[in-house]
Backbone as JSON, one array per atom type, in Angstrom:
{
  "sequence": "XXXXXXXXXXXXXXXXXXXXXXXXXXXXXXXXXXXXXXXXXXXXXXXXXXXXXXXXXXXXXXXXXXXXXXXXXXXXXXXXXXXXXXXXXXXXXXXXXXXXXXXXXXXXXXXXXXXXXXXXXXXXXXXXXXXXXXXXXXXXXXXXXXXXXXXXXXXXXXXXXXXXXXXXXXXXXXXXXXXXXXXXXXXXXXXXXXXXXXXXXXXXXXXXXXXXXX",
  "N": [[34.58, 1.17, -6.32], [31.25, 2.06, -6.94], [29.22, 3.46, -4.43], [26.18, 2.02, -3.15], [22.99, 3.5, -3.68], [21.11, 4.86, -1.05], [18.04, 5.31, 0.58], [17.46, 8.33, 2.26], [17.2, 8.56, 5.84], [15.27, 10.29, 6.87], [13.2, 10.19, 5.09], [12.05, 7.73, 5.32], [9.93, 7.07, 6.98], [6.99, 8.53, 7.75], [6.85, 10.13, 5.28], [7.27, 8.13, 3.33], [5.07, 6.54, 3.79], [3.04, 8.25, 2.98], [3.62, 8.35, 0.26], [3.09, 5.66, -0.4], [0.36, 5.7, 0.05], [-0.55, 7.25, -2.07], [0.01, 5.51, -4.17], [-1.68, 3.38, -3.51], [-4.08, 4.65, -3.99], [-3.93, 4.98, -6.76], [-4.04, 2.3, -7.43], [-6.66, 1.77, -6.62], [-7.99, 3.3, -8.5], [-7.37, 1.92, -10.89], [-8.7, -0.42, -10.27], [-11.3, 0.51, -10.29], [-11.63, 0.94, -13.01], [-11.95, -1.62, -13.87], [-14.42, -2.34, -13.07], [-17.43, -4.09, -13.44], [-16.41, -5.47, -15.58], [-14.73, -7.47, -14.74], [-15.11, -9.83, -12.08], [-15.23, -9.01, -8.53], [-13.78, -10.95, -7.09], [-12.05, -11.97, -9.06], [-10.47, -9.72, -9.64], [-9.23, -9.28, -7.15], [-7.88, -11.72, -6.84], [-6.17, -11.61, -9.05], [-4.59, -9.44, -8.31], [-3.23, -10.45, -6.02], [-1.95, -12.66, -7.14], [-0.18, -11.51, -8.99], [1.46, -10.23, -7.18], [2.65, -12.46, -5.89], [4.03, -13.57, -8.05], [5.86, -11.54, -8.49], [7.37, -11.73, -6.1], [8.42, -14.27, -6.44], [10.33, -13.79, -8.34], [11.78, -11.82, -7.08], [13.11, -12.79, -4.71], [15.11, -14.77, -5.64], [16.58, -13.01, -7.3], [17.59, -11.14, -5.49], [19.05, -12.76, -3.9], [18.08, -13.79, -1.49], [16.14, -15.23, 1.24], [12.82, -15.86, 2.49], [12.13, -14.35, 5.66], [10.5, -15.35, 8.28], [10.04, -14.7, 10.95], [8.09, -14.41, 13.88], [5.93, -16.91, 13.45], [3.07, -17.16, 14.01], [2.29, -14.41, 14.06], [2.95, -13.7, 11.5], [1.15, -15.23, 10.0], [-1.21, -14.14, 11.02], [-1.09, -11.57, 9.99], [-1.62, -12.0, 7.3], [-4.19, -13.11, 7.33], [-5.98, -11.52, 8.86], [-6.82, -8.59, 7.86], [-7.71, -6.29, 9.14], [-6.23, -6.07, 11.44], [-3.84, -5.43, 10.46], [-2.12, -3.12, 10.57], [-1.13, -2.96, 13.23], [0.04, -5.49, 13.48], [1.92, -5.53, 11.38], [3.63, -3.56, 12.3], [4.63, -4.85, 14.56], [5.95, -7.01, 13.4], [8.0, -5.91, 11.85], [10.51, -5.61, 13.05], [11.65, -8.07, 13.13], [11.52, -9.32, 10.73], [11.39, -8.94, 7.11], [10.23, -6.52, 4.63], [9.41, -7.82, 2.29], [8.78, -10.44, 3.11], [6.61, -10.02, 4.8], [4.86, -9.02, 2.92], [4.58, -11.31, 1.43], [2.96, -12.93, 3.06], [0.61, -11.47, 2.95], [-0.1, -11.68, 0.21], [-0.21, -14.47, -0.21], [-2.18, -15.55, 1.62], [-4.23, -13.86, 0.93], [-4.75, -14.61, -1.73], [-5.61, -17.24, -1.31], [-8.03, -16.81, 0.0], [-9.5, -15.26, -1.81], [-9.63, -16.61, -4.23], [-11.68, -18.71, -4.36], [-13.99, -17.1, -4.62], [-13.47, -15.86, -7.04], [-13.55, -18.03, -8.81], [-16.17, -18.81, -8.48], [-17.65, -16.71, -9.57], [-16.79, -16.38, -12.28], [-15.6, -14.55, -15.04], [-15.21, -13.94, -18.57], [-11.87, -13.46, -19.71], [-10.13, -10.86, -21.32], [-8.02, -9.03, -23.64], [-8.56, -6.4, -23.18], [-8.8, -6.0, -20.49], [-6.36, -6.46, -19.5], [-4.34, -4.45, -19.13], [-5.43, -2.61, -17.1], [-5.68, -4.52, -15.01], [-3.05, -5.33, -14.67], [-2.07, -2.91, -13.81], [-3.36, -2.73, -11.33], [-2.09, -4.86, -9.98], [0.73, -4.23, -10.07], [0.92, -1.64, -8.91], [-0.02, -2.33, -6.43], [2.03, -4.01, -5.51], [4.3, -2.26, -5.27], [3.23, -0.29, -3.57], [2.48, -1.78, -1.27], [4.92, -2.89, -0.47], [6.49, -0.58, 0.08], [4.88, 0.54, 2.04], [5.02, -1.41, 4.1], [7.78, -1.42, 4.58], [8.16, 1.18, 5.52], [6.98, 1.05, 8.01], [8.89, 0.22, 9.76], [9.95, 2.46, 10.8], [8.14, 4.11, 12.04], [5.55, 4.66, 14.52], [2.8, 2.46, 15.39], [0.47, 3.93, 15.66], [1.01, 6.38, 14.29], [1.44, 5.33, 11.75], [-1.08, 4.23, 11.18], [-2.61, 6.55, 11.11], [-1.5, 7.86, 8.89], [-2.32, 6.25, 6.79], [-4.87, 7.1, 6.28], [-4.85, 8.9, 4.27], [-5.2, 7.69, 1.84], [-8.0, 7.45, 0.92], [-8.43, 10.16, 0.37], [-6.6, 10.77, -1.71], [-7.62, 9.0, -3.58], [-10.12, 10.1, -4.08], [-9.34, 12.54, -5.25], [-8.01, 11.66, -7.59], [-10.17, 10.4, -8.86], [-11.82, 12.61, -9.35], [-10.2, 14.17, -11.03], [-9.35, 12.5, -13.18], [-11.53, 10.88, -13.89], [-13.66, 12.52, -13.97], [-15.47, 12.78, -11.85], [-18.03, 14.03, -9.64], [-17.49, 17.06, -7.82], [-17.84, 18.32, -4.67], [-18.35, 21.08, -2.35], [-18.38, 20.16, 0.31], [-17.01, 17.74, 0.14], [-14.46, 18.63, -0.63], [-13.78, 20.13, 1.64], [-13.75, 18.09, 3.57], [-11.62, 16.52, 2.59], [-9.46, 18.3, 2.88], [-9.46, 18.66, 5.67], [-8.85, 16.05, 6.45], [-6.26, 15.73, 5.34], [-4.78, 17.71, 6.71], [-5.12, 16.74, 9.29], [-3.75, 14.29, 9.13], [-1.12, 15.17, 8.58], [-0.63, 16.55, 10.94], [-1.06, 14.53, 12.87], [0.94, 12.65, 12.31], [3.17, 14.07, 12.91], [4.5, 15.5, 10.99], [3.94, 18.17, 10.4], [5.02, 19.54, 12.6], [7.73, 18.95, 12.28], [8.26, 20.22, 9.85], [7.83, 22.86, 10.6], [9.85, 23.16, 12.42], [12.18, 22.95, 10.95], [12.87, 25.42, 9.46], [13.48, 26.98, 11.69], [15.79, 25.79, 12.72], [17.58, 26.22, 10.66], [17.74, 28.92, 10.5], [19.77, 31.91, 10.81]],
  "CA": [[33.21, 0.69, -6.52], [30.27, 3.09, -6.63], [28.36, 3.07, -3.31], [24.77, 1.85, -3.46], [22.15, 4.59, -3.2], [20.27, 4.5, 0.09], [17.04, 6.33, 0.88], [17.74, 9.01, 3.53], [16.37, 8.11, 6.95], [14.14, 11.2, 7.1], [12.13, 9.87, 4.15], [11.67, 6.32, 5.44], [8.77, 6.89, 7.82], [5.73, 9.11, 7.28], [6.85, 10.47, 3.86], [7.12, 6.93, 2.52], [3.68, 6.11, 3.94], [2.24, 9.12, 2.1], [3.87, 7.86, -1.1], [2.35, 4.41, -0.59], [-1.06, 6.05, -0.02], [-0.8, 7.68, -3.45], [-0.01, 4.31, -5.01], [-2.92, 2.66, -3.21], [-5.15, 5.37, -4.68], [-3.83, 4.61, -8.18], [-4.56, 0.93, -7.51], [-8.12, 1.86, -6.55], [-8.44, 3.83, -9.8], [-7.31, 0.81, -11.84], [-9.79, -1.34, -9.9], [-12.54, 1.13, -10.76], [-11.71, 0.73, -14.45], [-12.33, -3.01, -14.11], [-15.77, -2.55, -12.55], [-18.37, -4.6, -14.42], [-15.72, -6.27, -16.59], [-14.28, -8.64, -14.0], [-15.73, -9.92, -10.76], [-14.32, -8.6, -7.45], [-12.87, -12.05, -6.78], [-11.02, -12.04, -10.1], [-9.56, -8.58, -9.46], [-8.43, -9.53, -5.96], [-6.97, -12.85, -7.12], [-5.13, -11.11, -9.95], [-3.68, -8.59, -7.52], [-2.38, -11.28, -5.17], [-1.13, -13.51, -8.0], [0.91, -10.68, -9.5], [2.37, -10.05, -6.06], [3.41, -13.69, -5.69], [4.97, -13.69, -9.17], [6.94, -10.59, -8.21], [8.21, -12.28, -5.04], [9.13, -15.42, -6.99], [11.5, -13.26, -9.03], [12.51, -10.94, -6.17], [14.01, -13.51, -3.8], [16.32, -15.23, -6.33], [17.36, -11.88, -7.81], [18.27, -10.49, -4.36], [19.82, -13.75, -3.17], [17.53, -13.85, -0.14], [15.05, -16.14, 1.55], [11.86, -15.24, 3.42], [12.39, -14.39, 7.11], [9.13, -15.36, 8.77], [9.9, -14.17, 12.31], [7.1, -15.17, 14.64], [5.0, -17.45, 12.46], [1.66, -16.77, 14.26], [2.07, -13.03, 13.63], [3.03, -13.68, 10.03], [-0.14, -15.74, 9.53], [-2.23, -13.16, 11.4], [-1.0, -10.45, 9.06], [-2.26, -12.35, 6.05], [-5.59, -13.5, 7.5], [-6.81, -10.45, 9.42], [-6.39, -7.3, 7.35], [-8.04, -5.23, 10.08], [-5.17, -5.97, 12.43], [-2.6, -5.36, 9.7], [-1.24, -2.04, 10.99], [-0.46, -3.33, 14.47], [0.86, -6.68, 13.26], [3.07, -5.14, 10.57], [4.56, -2.85, 13.19], [5.27, -5.84, 15.43], [6.8, -7.89, 12.61], [9.05, -5.24, 11.1], [11.81, -5.7, 13.7], [12.18, -9.43, 13.06], [11.41, -9.84, 9.37], [11.56, -7.89, 6.11], [9.0, -6.1, 3.97], [9.0, -8.81, 1.29], [8.16, -11.59, 3.76], [5.29, -9.58, 5.24], [4.06, -8.94, 1.7], [4.3, -12.69, 1.04], [1.78, -13.4, 3.81], [-0.54, -10.74, 2.41], [-0.48, -12.23, -1.1], [-0.53, -15.9, -0.12], [-3.48, -15.77, 2.25], [-5.21, -13.13, 0.14], [-5.12, -15.43, -2.88], [-6.37, -18.39, -0.82], [-9.39, -16.39, 0.35], [-10.22, -14.64, -2.93], [-9.75, -17.51, -5.38], [-13.01, -19.33, -4.47], [-14.96, -16.12, -5.12], [-13.18, -15.66, -8.45], [-14.03, -19.2, -9.55], [-17.64, -18.84, -8.4], [-18.21, -15.68, -10.46], [-15.75, -16.21, -13.3], [-16.0, -13.85, -16.26], [-14.18, -14.11, -19.6], [-10.74, -12.54, -19.71], [-9.76, -10.35, -22.63], [-6.88, -8.11, -23.61], [-8.99, -5.07, -22.75], [-8.69, -5.89, -19.03], [-4.99, -6.8, -19.11], [-3.6, -3.29, -18.64], [-5.9, -2.2, -15.77], [-5.38, -5.55, -14.02], [-1.62, -5.22, -14.41], [-1.92, -1.72, -12.98], [-3.76, -3.1, -9.96], [-1.07, -5.71, -9.36], [2.03, -3.58, -9.9], [0.83, -0.59, -7.89], [-0.16, -3.01, -5.14], [3.36, -4.49, -5.11], [5.14, -1.14, -4.82], [2.58, 0.36, -2.42], [2.53, -2.64, -0.09], [6.32, -3.02, -0.05], [6.91, 0.67, 0.71], [4.07, 0.66, 3.25], [5.57, -2.29, 5.13], [9.13, -0.95, 4.9], [8.05, 2.42, 6.31], [6.55, 0.75, 9.38], [10.05, 0.03, 10.61], [10.43, 3.78, 11.23], [7.06, 4.88, 12.65], [4.72, 3.92, 15.47], [1.56, 1.93, 14.8], [-0.52, 5.02, 15.62], [1.36, 7.28, 13.19], [1.2, 4.61, 10.5], [-2.52, 4.14, 10.97], [-3.09, 7.88, 10.73], [-1.04, 8.18, 7.54], [-3.09, 5.5, 5.79], [-6.14, 7.77, 6.01], [-4.72, 9.73, 3.08], [-5.57, 6.95, 0.64], [-9.3, 7.89, 0.38], [-8.31, 11.52, -0.16], [-5.95, 10.69, -3.02], [-8.56, 8.31, -4.47], [-11.14, 11.08, -4.47], [-8.71, 13.51, -6.16], [-7.81, 11.0, -8.88], [-11.48, 10.22, -9.47], [-12.3, 13.9, -9.83], [-9.35, 14.68, -12.11], [-9.23, 11.59, -14.32], [-12.8, 10.27, -14.26], [-14.7, 13.54, -14.03], [-16.47, 12.6, -10.81], [-18.52, 15.3, -9.09], [-16.74, 17.66, -6.71], [-18.71, 19.15, -3.84], [-17.62, 21.81, -1.31], [-18.24, 19.33, 1.51], [-15.95, 16.76, -0.12], [-13.19, 19.35, -0.58], [-13.52, 20.44, 3.05], [-13.38, 16.84, 4.23], [-10.29, 16.13, 2.15], [-8.49, 19.19, 3.51], [-9.4, 18.32, 7.09], [-8.15, 14.77, 6.55], [-4.84, 15.93, 5.06], [-4.19, 18.45, 7.83], [-5.1, 15.82, 10.42], [-2.67, 13.32, 8.94], [0.15, 15.87, 8.75], [-0.48, 16.85, 12.36], [-0.99, 13.3, 13.64], [2.22, 11.98, 12.09], [4.27, 14.93, 13.35], [5.19, 16.13, 9.87], [3.79, 19.62, 10.51], [5.98, 20.03, 13.58], [9.08, 18.87, 11.7], [8.39, 21.28, 8.84], [7.93, 24.14, 11.3], [11.12, 23.2, 13.14], [13.29, 23.02, 10.01], [13.34, 26.8, 9.27], [14.05, 27.49, 12.93], [17.15, 25.27, 12.87], [18.45, 26.75, 9.62], [17.81, 30.38, 10.59], [21.03, 32.37, 11.42]],
  "C": [[32.22, 1.77, -6.1], [29.35, 2.65, -5.5], [26.9, 2.98, -3.74], [23.96, 3.0, -2.89], [21.23, 4.08, -2.11], [19.31, 5.64, 0.36], [17.37, 6.99, 2.21], [16.74, 8.63, 4.61], [15.13, 8.99, 7.11], [12.97, 10.93, 6.16], [11.56, 8.47, 4.34], [10.42, 6.09, 6.27], [7.51, 7.43, 7.19], [5.76, 9.51, 5.8], [6.66, 9.25, 2.96], [5.7, 6.37, 2.63], [2.75, 6.96, 3.07], [2.39, 8.68, 0.65], [3.09, 6.57, -1.37], [0.85, 4.67, -0.67], [-1.45, 6.51, -1.42], [-0.91, 6.46, -4.37], [-1.25, 3.47, -4.76], [-4.11, 3.32, -3.91], [-5.13, 5.07, -6.18], [-4.35, 3.19, -8.39], [-6.09, 0.93, -7.48], [-8.7, 2.38, -7.87], [-8.44, 2.72, -10.85], [-8.42, -0.2, -11.56], [-11.13, -0.81, -10.4], [-12.71, 0.91, -12.26], [-12.13, -0.69, -14.81], [-13.75, -3.32, -13.65], [-16.73, -2.98, -13.66], [-17.74, -5.46, -15.49], [-15.15, -7.55, -16.0], [-14.99, -8.66, -12.66], [-14.74, -9.45, -9.7], [-13.33, -9.7, -7.08], [-11.75, -12.19, -7.78], [-10.0, -10.92, -9.93], [-8.65, -8.83, -8.26], [-7.43, -10.66, -6.2], [-5.84, -12.42, -8.05], [-4.11, -10.26, -9.23], [-2.72, -9.45, -6.72], [-1.46, -12.17, -6.0], [0.05, -12.74, -8.57], [1.93, -10.42, -8.4], [3.23, -11.27, -5.82], [4.41, -13.91, -6.82], [6.14, -12.73, -8.99], [7.9, -11.16, -7.18], [9.0, -13.49, -5.53], [10.37, -14.99, -7.77], [12.39, -12.46, -8.09], [13.53, -11.7, -5.33], [15.24, -14.07, -4.5], [17.21, -14.08, -6.81], [18.17, -11.21, -6.7], [19.12, -11.47, -3.56], [19.36, -13.9, -1.73], [16.49, -14.95, -0.02], [14.08, -15.43, 2.48], [12.3, -15.4, 4.88], [11.04, -14.24, 7.8], [8.97, -14.77, 10.16], [8.97, -15.04, 13.12], [5.98, -15.61, 13.7], [3.54, -17.1, 12.75], [1.35, -15.34, 13.83], [2.08, -12.93, 12.11], [1.71, -14.16, 9.43], [-1.25, -14.74, 9.82], [-2.25, -11.99, 10.44], [-1.74, -10.77, 7.76], [-3.75, -12.59, 6.17], [-6.46, -12.32, 7.9], [-6.28, -9.09, 8.97], [-6.66, -6.16, 8.32], [-6.98, -5.02, 11.13], [-3.82, -5.71, 11.77], [-1.63, -4.31, 10.23], [-0.45, -2.43, 12.22], [0.48, -4.51, 14.24], [2.08, -6.35, 12.41], [4.1, -4.42, 11.42], [5.31, -3.82, 14.08], [6.26, -6.71, 14.66], [8.04, -7.21, 12.06], [10.43, -5.34, 11.74], [12.39, -7.1, 13.65], [12.03, -10.06, 11.68], [11.57, -8.67, 8.4], [10.24, -7.61, 5.41], [8.5, -7.15, 2.99], [8.3, -10.0, 1.93], [6.78, -11.24, 4.3], [4.35, -9.51, 4.04], [3.68, -10.34, 1.2], [3.07, -13.22, 1.77], [0.51, -12.75, 3.28], [-1.03, -11.38, 1.11], [-0.93, -13.68, -1.0], [-1.92, -16.13, 0.46], [-4.59, -15.01, 1.52], [-5.69, -13.94, -1.05], [-5.96, -16.63, -2.45], [-7.82, -18.02, -0.52], [-10.17, -15.88, -0.86], [-10.46, -15.59, -4.09], [-11.11, -18.21, -5.46], [-14.07, -18.38, -5.01], [-14.74, -15.85, -6.61], [-13.72, -16.81, -9.29], [-15.55, -19.27, -9.56], [-18.28, -17.86, -9.38], [-17.2, -15.36, -11.56], [-16.33, -15.54, -14.55], [-14.88, -13.95, -17.28], [-13.1, -13.04, -19.51], [-10.42, -12.13, -21.13], [-8.59, -9.39, -22.5], [-7.28, -6.73, -23.11], [-8.88, -4.89, -21.23], [-7.25, -6.11, -18.56], [-4.26, -5.62, -18.48], [-4.1, -2.8, -17.28], [-5.58, -3.23, -14.69], [-3.9, -5.55, -13.67], [-1.33, -4.0, -13.55], [-2.29, -1.97, -11.54], [-2.64, -3.87, -9.27], [0.23, -4.99, -9.09], [1.99, -2.45, -8.87], [0.66, -1.19, -6.5], [1.19, -3.48, -4.62], [4.18, -3.35, -4.52], [4.55, -0.49, -3.57], [2.72, -0.48, -1.16], [3.95, -2.8, 0.43], [6.8, -1.75, 0.64], [6.16, 0.9, 2.02], [4.68, -0.16, 4.39], [6.96, -1.83, 5.55], [9.08, 0.27, 5.81], [7.67, 2.15, 7.76], [7.7, 0.41, 10.31], [10.54, 1.34, 11.2], [9.34, 4.65, 11.83], [6.36, 4.01, 13.69], [3.47, 3.4, 14.76], [0.5, 3.02, 14.67], [-0.25, 5.95, 14.44], [1.12, 6.61, 11.84], [-0.27, 4.51, 10.18], [-3.11, 5.46, 10.54], [-2.73, 8.19, 9.28], [-1.84, 7.45, 6.47], [-4.43, 6.15, 5.46], [-6.07, 8.69, 4.79], [-5.17, 9.01, 1.81], [-6.94, 7.34, 0.09], [-9.25, 9.29, -0.22], [-7.71, 11.49, -1.56], [-6.86, 9.99, -4.03], [-9.63, 9.26, -4.98], [-10.57, 12.08, -5.47], [-8.52, 12.89, -7.54], [-9.13, 10.78, -9.61], [-12.02, 11.5, -10.06], [-11.53, 14.38, -11.05], [-9.42, 13.81, -13.36], [-10.56, 11.01, -14.79], [-13.95, 11.27, -14.3], [-15.79, 13.38, -12.99], [-16.82, 13.94, -10.17], [-17.68, 15.74, -7.9], [-17.68, 18.58, -5.95], [-17.88, 19.9, -2.8], [-17.4, 20.98, -0.05], [-17.12, 18.31, 1.34], [-14.58, 17.42, -0.06], [-12.82, 19.67, 0.86], [-13.07, 19.2, 3.81], [-11.99, 16.39, 3.86], [-9.21, 16.99, 2.8], [-8.33, 18.89, 4.99], [-8.61, 17.03, 7.3], [-6.65, 14.95, 6.35], [-4.15, 16.67, 6.19], [-4.09, 17.54, 9.06], [-3.98, 14.81, 10.32], [-1.31, 13.98, 9.16], [0.41, 16.2, 10.21], [-0.28, 15.57, 13.17], [0.32, 12.55, 13.48], [3.41, 12.82, 12.51], [4.99, 15.64, 12.23], [5.07, 17.65, 9.92], [4.81, 20.2, 11.47], [7.4, 20.0, 13.02], [9.28, 19.95, 10.66], [8.54, 22.65, 9.5], [9.28, 24.27, 11.99], [12.31, 23.37, 12.2], [13.76, 24.45, 9.75], [13.99, 27.37, 10.52], [15.48, 27.02, 13.12], [18.09, 25.88, 11.85], [18.59, 28.26, 9.68], [19.11, 30.81, 11.26], [20.8, 32.89, 12.83]]
}
């Protein structure tokens, strides 16, 4: 029987958080494409609904059930996004990434749906692809983000998430032709270097040649 492929441990922490930051930036780009066509509540509700539909297929396909761990923390993760980094780090040792994502989507939909209904705008096929992009990139980004928190500290994880604005700015400049200023470039570089230093990735990269040198 062919062994199942497993992601090497060295890629499960900060590198996976960087990958999720790129996906969050793509999600932001798709959201930008929906600006003025759907209300913010509709976009948010669509994002959470797609996540719940994914989980409805994920659990039966994987033969698993949600592992809620400490229920108050699970609820806190869904309700208070500002505390998400610390709570996700606390939950990761007693639950799985999918269950944490479930709290995010469930409570997110409960909070955003009233706003969507209050400012409902007609849906058309022209918004289907960007909205699907928002939902799918959110699924992959949030799942990898939560999974990676089992291998980093809350501080390192919080630092790594600061790359999302940088990637969003780059995508906006490249794909949407947004203005590029020297100050913005300098800020992006400072942010990237700070993240690499704060997560310890710079030190690991510097140490790798030293270990392999004869």
